[in-house]
GROMACS .gro file of C-alpha atoms in nm:
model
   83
    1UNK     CA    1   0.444   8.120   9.662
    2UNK     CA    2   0.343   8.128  10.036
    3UNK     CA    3   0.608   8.125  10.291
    4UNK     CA    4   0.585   7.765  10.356
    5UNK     CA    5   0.629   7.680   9.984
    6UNK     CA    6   0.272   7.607   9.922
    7UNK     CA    7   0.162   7.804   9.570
    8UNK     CA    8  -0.091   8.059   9.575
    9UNK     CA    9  -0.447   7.998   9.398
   10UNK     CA   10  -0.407   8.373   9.332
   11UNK     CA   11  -0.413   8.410   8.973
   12UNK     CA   12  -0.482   8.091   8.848
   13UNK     CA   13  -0.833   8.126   8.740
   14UNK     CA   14  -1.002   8.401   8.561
   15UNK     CA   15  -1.355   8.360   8.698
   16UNK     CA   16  -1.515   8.200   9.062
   17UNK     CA   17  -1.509   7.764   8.999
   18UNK     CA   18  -1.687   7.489   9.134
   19UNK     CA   19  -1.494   7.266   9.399
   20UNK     CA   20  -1.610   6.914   9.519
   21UNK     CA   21  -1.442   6.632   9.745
   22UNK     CA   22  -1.594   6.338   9.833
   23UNK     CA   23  -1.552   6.126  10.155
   24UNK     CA   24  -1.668   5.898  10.351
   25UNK     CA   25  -1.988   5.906  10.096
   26UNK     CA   26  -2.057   6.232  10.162
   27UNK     CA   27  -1.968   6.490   9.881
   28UNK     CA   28  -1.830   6.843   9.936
   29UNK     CA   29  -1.894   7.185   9.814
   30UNK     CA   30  -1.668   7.474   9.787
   31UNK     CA   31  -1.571   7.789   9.546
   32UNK     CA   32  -1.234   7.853   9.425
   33UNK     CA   33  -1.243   8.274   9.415
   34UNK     CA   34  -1.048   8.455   9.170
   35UNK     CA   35  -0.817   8.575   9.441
   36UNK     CA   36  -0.693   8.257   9.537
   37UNK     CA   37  -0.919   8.155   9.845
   38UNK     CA   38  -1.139   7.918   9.887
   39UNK     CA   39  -1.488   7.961  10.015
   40UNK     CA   40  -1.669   7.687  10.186
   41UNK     CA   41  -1.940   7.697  10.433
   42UNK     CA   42  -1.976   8.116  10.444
   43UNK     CA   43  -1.611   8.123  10.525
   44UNK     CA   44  -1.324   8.202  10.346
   45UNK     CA   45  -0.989   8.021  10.386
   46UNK     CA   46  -0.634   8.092  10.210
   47UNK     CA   47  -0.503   7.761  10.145
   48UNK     CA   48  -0.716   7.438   9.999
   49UNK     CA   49  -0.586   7.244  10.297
   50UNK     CA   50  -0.729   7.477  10.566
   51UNK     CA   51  -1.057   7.473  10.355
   52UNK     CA   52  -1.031   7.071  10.380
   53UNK     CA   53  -0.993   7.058  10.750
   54UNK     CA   54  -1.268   7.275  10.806
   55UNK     CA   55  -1.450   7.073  10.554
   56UNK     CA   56  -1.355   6.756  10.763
   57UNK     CA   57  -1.296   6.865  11.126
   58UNK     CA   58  -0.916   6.699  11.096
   59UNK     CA   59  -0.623   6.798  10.856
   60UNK     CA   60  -0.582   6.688  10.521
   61UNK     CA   61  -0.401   6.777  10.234
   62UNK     CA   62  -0.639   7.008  10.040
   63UNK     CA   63  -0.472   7.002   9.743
   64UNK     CA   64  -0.571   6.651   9.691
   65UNK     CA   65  -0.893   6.637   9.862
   66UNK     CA   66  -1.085   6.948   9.678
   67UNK     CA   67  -1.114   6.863   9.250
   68UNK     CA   68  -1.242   7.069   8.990
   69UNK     CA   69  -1.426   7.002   8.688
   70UNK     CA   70  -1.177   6.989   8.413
   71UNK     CA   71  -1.246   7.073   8.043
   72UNK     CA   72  -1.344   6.765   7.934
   73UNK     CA   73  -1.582   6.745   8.239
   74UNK     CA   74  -1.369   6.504   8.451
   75UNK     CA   75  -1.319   6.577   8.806
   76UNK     CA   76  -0.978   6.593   8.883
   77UNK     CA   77  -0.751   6.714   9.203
   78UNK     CA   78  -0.708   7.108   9.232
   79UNK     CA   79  -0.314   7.003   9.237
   80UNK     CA   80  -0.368   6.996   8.896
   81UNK     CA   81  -0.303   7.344   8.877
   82UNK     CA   82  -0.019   7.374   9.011
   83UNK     CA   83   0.172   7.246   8.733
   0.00000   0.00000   0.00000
């Protein structure tokens, strides 16, 4: 865990995946690294909310705004894996 209580991303994965979000009818692009961070427009950022409000020029809660592709091919919110 983070200090403020948010869970790492460190860990969770094994290899780099695939993020999308889509607003406003425009769709998103991002990497999840295998260290945790996210990578989104040639910068890297250490929580999936600071990638979202770089993403979006305002804050938002990354953790529901960035999905993956699951194993059955849905796309579903990266809070997912914080369970």
């Amino acid at each position: 865990q983070t200090e403020n209580g948010t869970r790492s991303l460190n860990g969770v994965i094994r290899r780099r995946m695939v993020l999308k979000a889509f607003c406003n009818d425009y769709e998103y692009t991002a990497a999840l690294l295998k260290n945790g961070a996210i990578s989104y427009d040639g910068q890297r950022y250490d929580s999936p909310s600071a990638a979202a409000a770089a993403a979006l020029g305002y804050k938002r809660n990354g953790w529901k705004f960035w999905r993956y592709r699951d194993e059955k091919g849905k796309w579903v919110q990266l809070r997912a894996l914080r369970r």
